[in-house]
Coordinates of C-alpha atoms (C1' of nucleotides) in Angstrom, one line a residue:
Chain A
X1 CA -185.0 -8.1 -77.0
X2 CA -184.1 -5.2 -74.8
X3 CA -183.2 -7.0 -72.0
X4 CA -180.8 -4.4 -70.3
X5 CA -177.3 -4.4 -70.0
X6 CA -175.3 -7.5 -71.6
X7 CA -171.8 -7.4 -70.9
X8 CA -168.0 -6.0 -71.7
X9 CA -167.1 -4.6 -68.6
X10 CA -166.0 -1.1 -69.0
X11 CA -166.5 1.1 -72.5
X12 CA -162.9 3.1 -71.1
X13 CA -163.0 4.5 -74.5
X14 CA -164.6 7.5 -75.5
X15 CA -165.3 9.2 -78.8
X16 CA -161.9 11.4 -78.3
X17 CA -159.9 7.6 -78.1
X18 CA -160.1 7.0 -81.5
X19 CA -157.0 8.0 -82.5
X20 CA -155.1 5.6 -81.2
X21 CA -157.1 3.4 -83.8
X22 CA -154.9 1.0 -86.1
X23 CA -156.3 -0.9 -88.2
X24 CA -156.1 -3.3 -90.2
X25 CA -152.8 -4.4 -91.7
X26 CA -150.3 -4.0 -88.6
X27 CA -147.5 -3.3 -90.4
X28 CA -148.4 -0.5 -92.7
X29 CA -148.1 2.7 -91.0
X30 CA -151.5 3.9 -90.6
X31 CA -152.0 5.7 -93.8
X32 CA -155.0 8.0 -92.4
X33 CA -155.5 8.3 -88.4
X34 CA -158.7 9.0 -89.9
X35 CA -158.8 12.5 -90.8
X36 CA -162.5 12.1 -91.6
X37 CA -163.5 12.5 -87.3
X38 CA -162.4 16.1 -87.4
X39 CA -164.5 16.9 -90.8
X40 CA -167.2 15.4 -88.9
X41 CA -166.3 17.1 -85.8
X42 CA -166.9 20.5 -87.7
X43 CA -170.9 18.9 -88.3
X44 CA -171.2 19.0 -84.5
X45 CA -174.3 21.5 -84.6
X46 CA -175.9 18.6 -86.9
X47 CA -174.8 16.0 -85.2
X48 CA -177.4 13.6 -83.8
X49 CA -176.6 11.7 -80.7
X50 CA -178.6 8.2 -80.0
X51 CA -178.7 4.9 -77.7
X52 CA -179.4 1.5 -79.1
X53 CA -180.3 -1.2 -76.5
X54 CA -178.8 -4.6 -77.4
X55 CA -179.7 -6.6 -80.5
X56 CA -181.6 -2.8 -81.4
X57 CA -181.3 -2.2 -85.3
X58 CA -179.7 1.1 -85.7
X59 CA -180.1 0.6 -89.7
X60 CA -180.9 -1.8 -92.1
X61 CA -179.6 -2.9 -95.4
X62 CA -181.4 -1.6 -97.9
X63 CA -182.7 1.4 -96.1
X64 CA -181.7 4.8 -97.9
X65 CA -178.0 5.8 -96.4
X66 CA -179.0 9.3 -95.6
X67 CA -176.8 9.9 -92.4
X68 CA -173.1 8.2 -91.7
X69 CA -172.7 7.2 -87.7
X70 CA -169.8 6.9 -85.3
X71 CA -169.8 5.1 -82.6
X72 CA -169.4 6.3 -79.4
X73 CA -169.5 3.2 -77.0
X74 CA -170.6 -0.2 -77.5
X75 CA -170.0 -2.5 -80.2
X76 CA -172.2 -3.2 -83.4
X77 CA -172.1 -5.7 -86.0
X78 CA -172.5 -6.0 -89.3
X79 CA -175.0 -8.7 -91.0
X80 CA -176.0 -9.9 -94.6
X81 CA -179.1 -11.8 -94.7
X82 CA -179.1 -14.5 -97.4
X83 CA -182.8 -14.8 -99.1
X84 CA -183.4 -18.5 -97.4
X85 CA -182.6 -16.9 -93.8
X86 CA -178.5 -17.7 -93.2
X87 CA -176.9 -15.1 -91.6
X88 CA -173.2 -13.6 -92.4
X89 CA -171.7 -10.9 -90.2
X90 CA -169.5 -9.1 -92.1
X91 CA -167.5 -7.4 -89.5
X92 CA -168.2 -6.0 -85.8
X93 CA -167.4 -2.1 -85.0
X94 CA -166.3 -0.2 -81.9
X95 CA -165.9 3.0 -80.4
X96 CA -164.1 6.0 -82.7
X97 CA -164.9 3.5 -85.9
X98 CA -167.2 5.0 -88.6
X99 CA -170.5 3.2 -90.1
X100 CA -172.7 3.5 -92.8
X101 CA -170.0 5.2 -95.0
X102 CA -171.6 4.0 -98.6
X103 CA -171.5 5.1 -102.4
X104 CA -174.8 4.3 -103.2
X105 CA -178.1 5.2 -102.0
X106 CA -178.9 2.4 -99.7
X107 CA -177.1 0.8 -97.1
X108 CA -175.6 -2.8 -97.5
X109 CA -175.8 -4.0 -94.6
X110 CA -177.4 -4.2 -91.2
X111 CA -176.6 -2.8 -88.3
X112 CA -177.2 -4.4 -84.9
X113 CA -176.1 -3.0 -81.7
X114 CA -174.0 -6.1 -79.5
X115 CA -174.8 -4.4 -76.0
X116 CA -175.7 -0.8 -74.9
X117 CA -174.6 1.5 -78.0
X118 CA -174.2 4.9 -78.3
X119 CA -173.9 6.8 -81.6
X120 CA -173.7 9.8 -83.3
X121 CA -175.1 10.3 -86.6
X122 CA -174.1 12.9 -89.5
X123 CA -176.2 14.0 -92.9
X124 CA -173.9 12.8 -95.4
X125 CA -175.1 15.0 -97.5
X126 CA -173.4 17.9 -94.8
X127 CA -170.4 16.3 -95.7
X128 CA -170.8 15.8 -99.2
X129 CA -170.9 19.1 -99.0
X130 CA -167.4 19.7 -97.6
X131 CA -166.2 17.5 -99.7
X132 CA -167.0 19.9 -102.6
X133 CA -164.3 22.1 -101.1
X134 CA -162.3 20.3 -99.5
X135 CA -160.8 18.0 -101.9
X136 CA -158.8 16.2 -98.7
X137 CA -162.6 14.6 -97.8
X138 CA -162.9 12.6 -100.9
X139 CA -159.3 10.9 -100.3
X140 CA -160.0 10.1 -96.7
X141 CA -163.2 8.5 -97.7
X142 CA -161.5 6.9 -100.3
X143 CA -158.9 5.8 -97.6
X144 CA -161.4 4.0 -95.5
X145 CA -163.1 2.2 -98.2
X146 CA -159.6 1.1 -98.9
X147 CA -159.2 -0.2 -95.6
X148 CA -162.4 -1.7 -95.5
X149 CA -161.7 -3.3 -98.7
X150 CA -158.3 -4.8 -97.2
X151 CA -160.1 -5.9 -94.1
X152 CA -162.4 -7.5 -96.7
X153 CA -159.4 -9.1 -98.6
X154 CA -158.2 -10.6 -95.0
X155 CA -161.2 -12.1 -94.3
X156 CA -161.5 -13.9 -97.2
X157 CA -158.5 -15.5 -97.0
X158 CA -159.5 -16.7 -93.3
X159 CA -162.7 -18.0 -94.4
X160 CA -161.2 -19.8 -97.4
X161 CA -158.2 -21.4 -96.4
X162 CA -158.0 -21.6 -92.7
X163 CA -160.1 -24.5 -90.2
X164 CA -162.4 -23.7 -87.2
X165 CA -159.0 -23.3 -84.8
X166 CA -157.0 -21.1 -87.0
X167 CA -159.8 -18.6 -87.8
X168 CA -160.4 -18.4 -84.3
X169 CA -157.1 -17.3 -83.7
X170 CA -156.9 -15.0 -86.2
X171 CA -160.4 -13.8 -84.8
X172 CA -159.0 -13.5 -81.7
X173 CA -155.7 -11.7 -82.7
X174 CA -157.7 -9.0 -84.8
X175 CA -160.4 -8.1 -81.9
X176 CA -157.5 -7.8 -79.6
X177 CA -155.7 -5.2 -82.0
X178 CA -158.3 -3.6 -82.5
X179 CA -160.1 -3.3 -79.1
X180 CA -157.0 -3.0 -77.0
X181 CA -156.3 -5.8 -73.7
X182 CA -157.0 -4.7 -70.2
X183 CA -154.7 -4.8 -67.6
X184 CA -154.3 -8.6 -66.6
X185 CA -154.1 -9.4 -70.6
X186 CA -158.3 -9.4 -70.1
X187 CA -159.6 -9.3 -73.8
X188 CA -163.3 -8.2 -73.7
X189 CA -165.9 -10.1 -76.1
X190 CA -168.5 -8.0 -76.6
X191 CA -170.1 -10.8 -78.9
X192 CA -172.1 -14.3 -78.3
X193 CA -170.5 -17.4 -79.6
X194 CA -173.1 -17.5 -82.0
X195 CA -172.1 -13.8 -83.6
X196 CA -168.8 -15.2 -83.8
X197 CA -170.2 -18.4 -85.4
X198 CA -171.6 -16.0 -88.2
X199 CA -168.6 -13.8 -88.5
X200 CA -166.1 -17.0 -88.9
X201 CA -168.5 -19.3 -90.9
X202 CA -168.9 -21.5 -88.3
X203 CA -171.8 -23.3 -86.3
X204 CA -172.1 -22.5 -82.3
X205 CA -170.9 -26.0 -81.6
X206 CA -167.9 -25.9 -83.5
X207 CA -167.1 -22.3 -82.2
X208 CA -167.2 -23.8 -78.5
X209 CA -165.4 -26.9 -79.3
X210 CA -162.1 -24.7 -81.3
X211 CA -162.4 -22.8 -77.8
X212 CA -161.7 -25.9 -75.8
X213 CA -159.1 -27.5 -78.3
X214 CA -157.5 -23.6 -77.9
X215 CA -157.8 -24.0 -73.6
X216 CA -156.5 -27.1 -73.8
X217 CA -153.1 -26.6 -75.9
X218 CA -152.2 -23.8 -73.4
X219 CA -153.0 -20.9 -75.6
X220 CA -156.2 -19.1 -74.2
X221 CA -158.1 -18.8 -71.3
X222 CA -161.4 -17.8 -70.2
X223 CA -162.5 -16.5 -66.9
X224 CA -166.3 -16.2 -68.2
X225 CA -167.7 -16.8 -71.6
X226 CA -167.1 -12.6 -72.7
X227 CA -163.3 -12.5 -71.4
X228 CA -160.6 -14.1 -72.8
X229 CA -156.7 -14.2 -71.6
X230 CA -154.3 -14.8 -74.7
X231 CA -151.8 -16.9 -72.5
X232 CA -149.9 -17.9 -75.7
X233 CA -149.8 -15.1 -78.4
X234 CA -147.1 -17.1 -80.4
X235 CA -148.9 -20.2 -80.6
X236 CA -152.1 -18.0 -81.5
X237 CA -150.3 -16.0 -84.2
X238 CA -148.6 -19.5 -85.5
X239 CA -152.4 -20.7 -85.9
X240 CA -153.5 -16.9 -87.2
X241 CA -153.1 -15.9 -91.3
X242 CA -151.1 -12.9 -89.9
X243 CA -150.3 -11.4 -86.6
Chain B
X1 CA -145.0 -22.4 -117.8
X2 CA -144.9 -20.7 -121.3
X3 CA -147.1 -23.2 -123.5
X4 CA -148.2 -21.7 -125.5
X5 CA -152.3 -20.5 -126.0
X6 CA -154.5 -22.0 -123.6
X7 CA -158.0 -22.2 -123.7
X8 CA -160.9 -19.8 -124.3
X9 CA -162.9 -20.3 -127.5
X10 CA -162.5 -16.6 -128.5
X11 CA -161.8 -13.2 -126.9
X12 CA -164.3 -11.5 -128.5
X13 CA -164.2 -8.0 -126.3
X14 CA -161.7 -5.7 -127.2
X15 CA -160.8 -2.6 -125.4
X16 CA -163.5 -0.7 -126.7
X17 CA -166.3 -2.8 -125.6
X18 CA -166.5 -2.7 -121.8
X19 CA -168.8 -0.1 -122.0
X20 CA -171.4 -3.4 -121.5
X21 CA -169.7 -3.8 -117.6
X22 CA -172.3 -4.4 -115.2
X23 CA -170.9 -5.6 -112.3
X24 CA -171.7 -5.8 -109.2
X25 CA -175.2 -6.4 -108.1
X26 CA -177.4 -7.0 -110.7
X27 CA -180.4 -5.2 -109.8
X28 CA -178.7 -2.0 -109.0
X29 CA -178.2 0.1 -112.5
X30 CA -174.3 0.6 -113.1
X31 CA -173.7 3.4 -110.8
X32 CA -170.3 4.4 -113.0
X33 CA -169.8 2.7 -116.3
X34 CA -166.7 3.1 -115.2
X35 CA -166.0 7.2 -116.2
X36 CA -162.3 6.1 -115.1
X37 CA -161.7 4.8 -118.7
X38 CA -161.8 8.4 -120.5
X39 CA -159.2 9.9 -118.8
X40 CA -157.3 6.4 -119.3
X41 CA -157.6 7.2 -123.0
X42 CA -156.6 10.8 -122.1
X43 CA -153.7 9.3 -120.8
X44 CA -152.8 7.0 -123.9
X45 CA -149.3 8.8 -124.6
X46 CA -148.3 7.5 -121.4
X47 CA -150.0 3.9 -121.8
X48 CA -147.9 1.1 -122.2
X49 CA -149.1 -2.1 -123.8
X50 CA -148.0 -5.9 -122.9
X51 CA -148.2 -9.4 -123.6
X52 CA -148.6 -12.2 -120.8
X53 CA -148.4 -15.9 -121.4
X54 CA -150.7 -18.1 -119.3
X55 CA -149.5 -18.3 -115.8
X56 CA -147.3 -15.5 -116.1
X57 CA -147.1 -12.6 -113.3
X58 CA -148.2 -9.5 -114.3
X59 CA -147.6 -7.7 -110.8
X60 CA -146.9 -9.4 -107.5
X61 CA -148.3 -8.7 -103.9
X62 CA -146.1 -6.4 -102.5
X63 CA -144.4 -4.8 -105.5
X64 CA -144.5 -1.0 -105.7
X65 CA -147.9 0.2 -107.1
X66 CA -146.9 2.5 -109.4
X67 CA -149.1 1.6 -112.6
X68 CA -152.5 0.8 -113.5
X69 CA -153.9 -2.0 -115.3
X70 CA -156.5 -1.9 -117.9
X71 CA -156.8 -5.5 -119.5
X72 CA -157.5 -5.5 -122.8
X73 CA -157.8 -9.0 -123.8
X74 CA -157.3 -12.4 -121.8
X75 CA -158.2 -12.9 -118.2
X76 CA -156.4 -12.9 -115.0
X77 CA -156.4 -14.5 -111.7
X78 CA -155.8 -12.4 -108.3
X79 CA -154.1 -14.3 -105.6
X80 CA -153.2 -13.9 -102.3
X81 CA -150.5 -16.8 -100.3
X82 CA -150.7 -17.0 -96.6
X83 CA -147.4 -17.7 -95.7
X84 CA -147.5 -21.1 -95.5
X85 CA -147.7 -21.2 -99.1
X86 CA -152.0 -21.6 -99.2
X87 CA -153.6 -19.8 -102.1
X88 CA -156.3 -17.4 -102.5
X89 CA -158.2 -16.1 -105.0
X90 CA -159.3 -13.0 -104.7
X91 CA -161.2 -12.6 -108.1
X92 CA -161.0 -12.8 -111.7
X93 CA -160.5 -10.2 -114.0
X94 CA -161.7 -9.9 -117.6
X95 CA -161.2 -7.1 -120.8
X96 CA -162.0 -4.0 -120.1
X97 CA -161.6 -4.3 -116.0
X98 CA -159.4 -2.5 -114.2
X99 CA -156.3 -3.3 -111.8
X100 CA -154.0 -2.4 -109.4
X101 CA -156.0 0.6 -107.9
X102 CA -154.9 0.7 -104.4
X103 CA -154.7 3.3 -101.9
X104 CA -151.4 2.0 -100.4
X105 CA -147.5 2.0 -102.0
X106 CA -147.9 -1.4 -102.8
X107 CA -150.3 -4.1 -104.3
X108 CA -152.0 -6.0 -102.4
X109 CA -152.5 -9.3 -104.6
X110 CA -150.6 -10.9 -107.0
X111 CA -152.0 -10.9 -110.8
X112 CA -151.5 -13.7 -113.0
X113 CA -152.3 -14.2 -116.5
X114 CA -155.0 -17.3 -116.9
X115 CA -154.6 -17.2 -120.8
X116 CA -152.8 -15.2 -123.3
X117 CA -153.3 -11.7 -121.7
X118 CA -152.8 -8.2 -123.4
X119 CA -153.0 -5.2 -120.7
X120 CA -152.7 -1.5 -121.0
X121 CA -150.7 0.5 -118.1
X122 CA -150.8 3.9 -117.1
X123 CA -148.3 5.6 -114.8
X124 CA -150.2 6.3 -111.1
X125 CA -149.2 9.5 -110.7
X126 CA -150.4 10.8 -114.0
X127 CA -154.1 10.0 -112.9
X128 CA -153.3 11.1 -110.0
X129 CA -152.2 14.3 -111.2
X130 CA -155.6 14.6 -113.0
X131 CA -157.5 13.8 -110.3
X132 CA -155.5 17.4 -108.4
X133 CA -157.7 19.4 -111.1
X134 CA -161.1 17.1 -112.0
X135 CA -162.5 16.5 -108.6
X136 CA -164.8 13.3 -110.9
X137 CA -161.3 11.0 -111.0
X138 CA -161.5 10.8 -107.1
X139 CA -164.8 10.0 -106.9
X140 CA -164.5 7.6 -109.4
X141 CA -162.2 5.9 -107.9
X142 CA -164.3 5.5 -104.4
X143 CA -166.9 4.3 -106.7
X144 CA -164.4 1.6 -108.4
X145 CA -163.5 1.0 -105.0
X146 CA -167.1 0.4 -103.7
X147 CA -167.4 -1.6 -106.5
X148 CA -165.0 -3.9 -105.1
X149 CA -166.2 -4.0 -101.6
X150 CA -169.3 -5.2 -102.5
X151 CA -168.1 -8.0 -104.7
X152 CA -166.1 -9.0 -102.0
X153 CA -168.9 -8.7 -99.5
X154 CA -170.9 -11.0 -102.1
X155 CA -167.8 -13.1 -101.9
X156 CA -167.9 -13.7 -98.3
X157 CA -171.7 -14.6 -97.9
X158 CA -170.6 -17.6 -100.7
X159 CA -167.6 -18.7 -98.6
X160 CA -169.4 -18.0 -95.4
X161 CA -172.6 -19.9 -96.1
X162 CA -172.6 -22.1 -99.2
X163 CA -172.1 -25.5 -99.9
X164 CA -170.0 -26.8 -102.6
X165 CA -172.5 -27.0 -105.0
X166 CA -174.4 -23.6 -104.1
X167 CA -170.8 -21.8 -104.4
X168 CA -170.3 -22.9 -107.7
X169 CA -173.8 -22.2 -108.9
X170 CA -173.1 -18.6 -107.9
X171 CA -169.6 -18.9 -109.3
X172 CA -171.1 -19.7 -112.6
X173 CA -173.8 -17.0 -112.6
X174 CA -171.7 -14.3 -111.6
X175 CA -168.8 -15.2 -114.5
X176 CA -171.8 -15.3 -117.0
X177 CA -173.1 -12.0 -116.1
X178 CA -169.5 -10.8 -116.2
X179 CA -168.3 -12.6 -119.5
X180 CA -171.8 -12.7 -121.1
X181 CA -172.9 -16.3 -123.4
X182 CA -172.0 -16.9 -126.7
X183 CA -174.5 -18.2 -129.0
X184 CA -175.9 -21.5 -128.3
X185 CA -175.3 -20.6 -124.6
X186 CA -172.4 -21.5 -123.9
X187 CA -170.1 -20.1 -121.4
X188 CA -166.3 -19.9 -121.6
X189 CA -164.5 -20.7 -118.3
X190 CA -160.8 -19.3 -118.9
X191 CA -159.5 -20.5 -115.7
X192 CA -158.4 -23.9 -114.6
X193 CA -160.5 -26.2 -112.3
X194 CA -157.8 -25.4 -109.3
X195 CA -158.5 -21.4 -109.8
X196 CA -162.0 -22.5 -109.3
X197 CA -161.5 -24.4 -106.3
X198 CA -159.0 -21.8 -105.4
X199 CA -161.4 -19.3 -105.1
X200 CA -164.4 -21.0 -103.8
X201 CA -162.5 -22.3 -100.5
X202 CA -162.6 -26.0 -101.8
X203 CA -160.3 -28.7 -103.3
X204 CA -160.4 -29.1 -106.8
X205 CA -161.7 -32.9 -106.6
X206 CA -165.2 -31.1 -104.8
X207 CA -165.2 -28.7 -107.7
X208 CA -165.1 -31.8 -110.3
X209 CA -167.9 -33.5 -108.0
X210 CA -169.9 -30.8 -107.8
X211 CA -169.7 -30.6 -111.3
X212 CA -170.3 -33.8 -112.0
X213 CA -173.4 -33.2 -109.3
X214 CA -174.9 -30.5 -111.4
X215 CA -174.7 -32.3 -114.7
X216 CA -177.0 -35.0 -113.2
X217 CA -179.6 -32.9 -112.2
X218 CA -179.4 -31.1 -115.2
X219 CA -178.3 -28.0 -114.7
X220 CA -175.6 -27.9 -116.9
X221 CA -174.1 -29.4 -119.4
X222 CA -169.7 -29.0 -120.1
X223 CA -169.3 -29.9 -123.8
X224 CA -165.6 -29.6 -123.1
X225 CA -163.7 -28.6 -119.8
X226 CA -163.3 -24.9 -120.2
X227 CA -167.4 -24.2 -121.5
X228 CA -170.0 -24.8 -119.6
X229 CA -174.1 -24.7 -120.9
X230 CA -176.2 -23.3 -118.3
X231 CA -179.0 -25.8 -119.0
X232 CA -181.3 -24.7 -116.3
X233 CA -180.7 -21.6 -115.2
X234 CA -183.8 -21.3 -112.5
X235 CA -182.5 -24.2 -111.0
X236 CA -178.8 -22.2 -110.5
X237 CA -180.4 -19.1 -109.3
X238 CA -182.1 -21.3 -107.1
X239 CA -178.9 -22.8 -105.6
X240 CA -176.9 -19.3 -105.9
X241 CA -177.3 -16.4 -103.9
X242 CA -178.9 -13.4 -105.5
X243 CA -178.9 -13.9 -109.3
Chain C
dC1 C1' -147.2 -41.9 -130.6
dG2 C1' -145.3 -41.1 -126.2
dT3 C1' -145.3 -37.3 -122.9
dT4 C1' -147.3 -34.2 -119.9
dA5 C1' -150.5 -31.3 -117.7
dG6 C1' -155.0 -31.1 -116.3
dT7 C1' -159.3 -33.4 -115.2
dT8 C1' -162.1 -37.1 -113.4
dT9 C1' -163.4 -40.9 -110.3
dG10 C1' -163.0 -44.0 -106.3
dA11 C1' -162.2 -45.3 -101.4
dA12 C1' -161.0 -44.0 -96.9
dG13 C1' -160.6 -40.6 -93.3
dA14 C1' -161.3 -36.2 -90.8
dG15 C1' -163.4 -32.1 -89.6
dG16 C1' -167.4 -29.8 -89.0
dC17 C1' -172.6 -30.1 -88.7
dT18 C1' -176.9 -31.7 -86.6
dC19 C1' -179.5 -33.1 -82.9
dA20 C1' -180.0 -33.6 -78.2
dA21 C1' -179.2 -33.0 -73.6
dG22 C1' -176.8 -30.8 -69.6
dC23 C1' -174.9 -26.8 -67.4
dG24 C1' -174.5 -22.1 -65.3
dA25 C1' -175.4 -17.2 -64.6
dG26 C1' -178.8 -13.6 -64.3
dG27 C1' -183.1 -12.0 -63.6
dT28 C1' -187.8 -12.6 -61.7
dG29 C1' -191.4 -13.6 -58.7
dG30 C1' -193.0 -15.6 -54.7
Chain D
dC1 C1' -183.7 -14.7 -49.8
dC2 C1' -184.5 -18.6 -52.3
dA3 C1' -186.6 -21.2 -56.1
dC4 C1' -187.5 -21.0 -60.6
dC5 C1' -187.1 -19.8 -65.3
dT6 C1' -184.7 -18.4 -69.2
dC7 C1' -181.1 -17.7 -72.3
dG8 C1' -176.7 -18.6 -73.7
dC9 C1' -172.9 -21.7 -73.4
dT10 C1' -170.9 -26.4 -73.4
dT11 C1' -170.5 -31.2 -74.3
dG12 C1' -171.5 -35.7 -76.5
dA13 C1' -172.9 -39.0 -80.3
dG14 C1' -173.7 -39.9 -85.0
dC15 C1' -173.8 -38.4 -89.5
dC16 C1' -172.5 -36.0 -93.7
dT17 C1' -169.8 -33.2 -96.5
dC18 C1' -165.5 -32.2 -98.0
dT19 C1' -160.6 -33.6 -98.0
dT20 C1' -156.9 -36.7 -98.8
dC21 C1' -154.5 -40.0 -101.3
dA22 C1' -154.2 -42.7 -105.3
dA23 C1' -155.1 -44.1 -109.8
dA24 C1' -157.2 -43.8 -114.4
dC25 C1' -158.5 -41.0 -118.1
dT26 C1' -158.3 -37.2 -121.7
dA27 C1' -156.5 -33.9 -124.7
dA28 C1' -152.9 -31.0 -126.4
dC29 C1' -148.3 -31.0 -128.0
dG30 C1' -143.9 -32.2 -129.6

DNA sequence: CGTTAGTTTGAAGAGGCTCAAGCGAGGTGG
DNA sequence: CCACCTCGCTTGAGCCTCTTCAAACTAACG
């Protein structure tokens, strides 16, 4: 652990980006551009602002869920330990996305940071608070539990019906809608193969061998093992559950 | 389609006995017993009250959302179809749950009747409308929708990192906790051994095998095809999840 | 008592897993 | 500056689980 810098070449995006955030569900109109960044916004003076090196917890599942982050740069994910040691990752998060948002006292899941991460943290109890006003708080929270919850739905689907190719493409698909493509049609991987492994169900192996069948058929390409060009988005969205 | 009863011994729960929900997470105490369900009752001038025959649709993916489900007898499958024509299954519903709360216009799974099915629906917008003065409806929704997460999150460790037998061990724990025993311990399964494999990722020959797997070892016992006997429960637990 | 829908079992095949070894890029120390 | 080491990625071979396809069985119903 902390062994300095990992990769994705250049965080462009800022905590201001977020609102060009759209996600998940493509074709829905965004329901909330997440009116919950400018509540939090207004908790600026509590705001707490912190770096996580990569593979650095920034919380833990079961932990009390006193404060609710956002991330600023860097990309996180999300894991559930099983009690015998497997490991699911539940989701990764980038910049402008919010973390930790929970209705019970302790938090779910864990929260690892995938290279150089920086967050800012909120009391939730400081929002709570505005929420006993501001009845407009408690639907947007509402809205991204929704969201969550469909994102959830999606996944499910992926891991149920769909084999080691096709989840890859949908994997592939999602990160790009959701991260944005650099110029060039770059895609940025923040992740190992083996995070991706955990997130799809999936060993290392099979992970590296659905990226060679992909390579092969014409539809990806990798100039290093963090950046991916999607030469053929057709053939990946055929393979993918939806866009 | 249309034949008539089906299975399940006998739908013993009637609407006014979900007070006994406790779902998910075991360990956790119920963080709502679901507070939604008075101003349901509130609402019972507006309720409407319906029959569905096995395999019937009770609302489809996509459909408008503009009522809310409260079933009070029967069971019911949620499905999701990729679009070539794969199934999902999201979950399974039983008396006293509720349905169709979504945050969007439309639903976002199809529900299907797995037996003779009697539901209670409430217009949206009159909860809505309820929620404008009582600030607890919208945070009883977020905690019905939390509720959800989680069981999907549960959901996703099983398809994510269980074998066939494990994922049915957890299948069966987690419909007995929901369903509760009868006496002599036996468990009524309501759904089919295709809505099993439906929603457990696999094909409905594993789910007979693993089945047949867990007879031999003794950890249950299936007097008939829709009740089980949980002959060994330590054993289950063992092979399941968490509880 | 035949029909039908659903369940169960068998045999063969495929996709993914395990184990093992090779490769390549980055960082470190000489 | 190069050699070395380490970590993560990749590839291969064999195995095992789950799937597929096919057929037999069972129970409910007309």
């Amino acid at each position: 652990m902390r062994q300095g810098f990992g990769y994705m070449t250049i965080a462009l995006r800022t905590a201001d980006t977020f609102s060009a955030k759209c996600e998940p569900g493509a074709s829905r109109g965004t329901p909330h551009p997440s009116g919950l960044h400018e509540h939090l916004d207004r908790l600026r003076s509590f705001g707490l602002r912190q770096s996580f090196a990569r593979n650095e917890t920034i919380f833990a599942e079961g932990e009390d869920a006193k404060r609710i982050y956002r991330i600023v740069e860097g990309a996180v994910r999300l894991c559930k330990h099983t009690a015998d040691g497997r490991r699911h990752i539940v989701d990764f998060m980038f910049p402008g996305e919010l973390l930790g948002i929970v209705e019970d006292d302790e938090h779910g899941f864990t929260a690892e940071a995938l290279n150089n991460v920086v967050v800012e943290s909120f009391p939730r109890n400081r929002l709570d608070q505005i929420g006993r006003f501001d009845p407009a708080v408690g639907s947007q929270l509402r809205a991204h539990l929704y969201e969550n919850l469909l994102t959830m739905q999606m996944h499910l689907l992926v891991l149920g019906c769909q084999d080691a190719k096709e989840r890859l493409a949908s994997f592939l698909l999602r990160l790009a809608r959701r991260t944005g493509i650099q110029r060039g049609g770059l895609l940025d991987v923040a992740m190992g193969r083996q995070d991706i492994a955990d997130h799809l169900g999936l060993t290392i192996e099979t992970i590296c061998r659905a990226i060679r069948d992909l390579k092969a058929q014409g539809s990806v390409a990798t100039p290093n093992a963090h950046q991916f060009v999607l030469t053929n988005m057709p053939a990946l969205r055929a393979l993918a559950i939806a866009n």
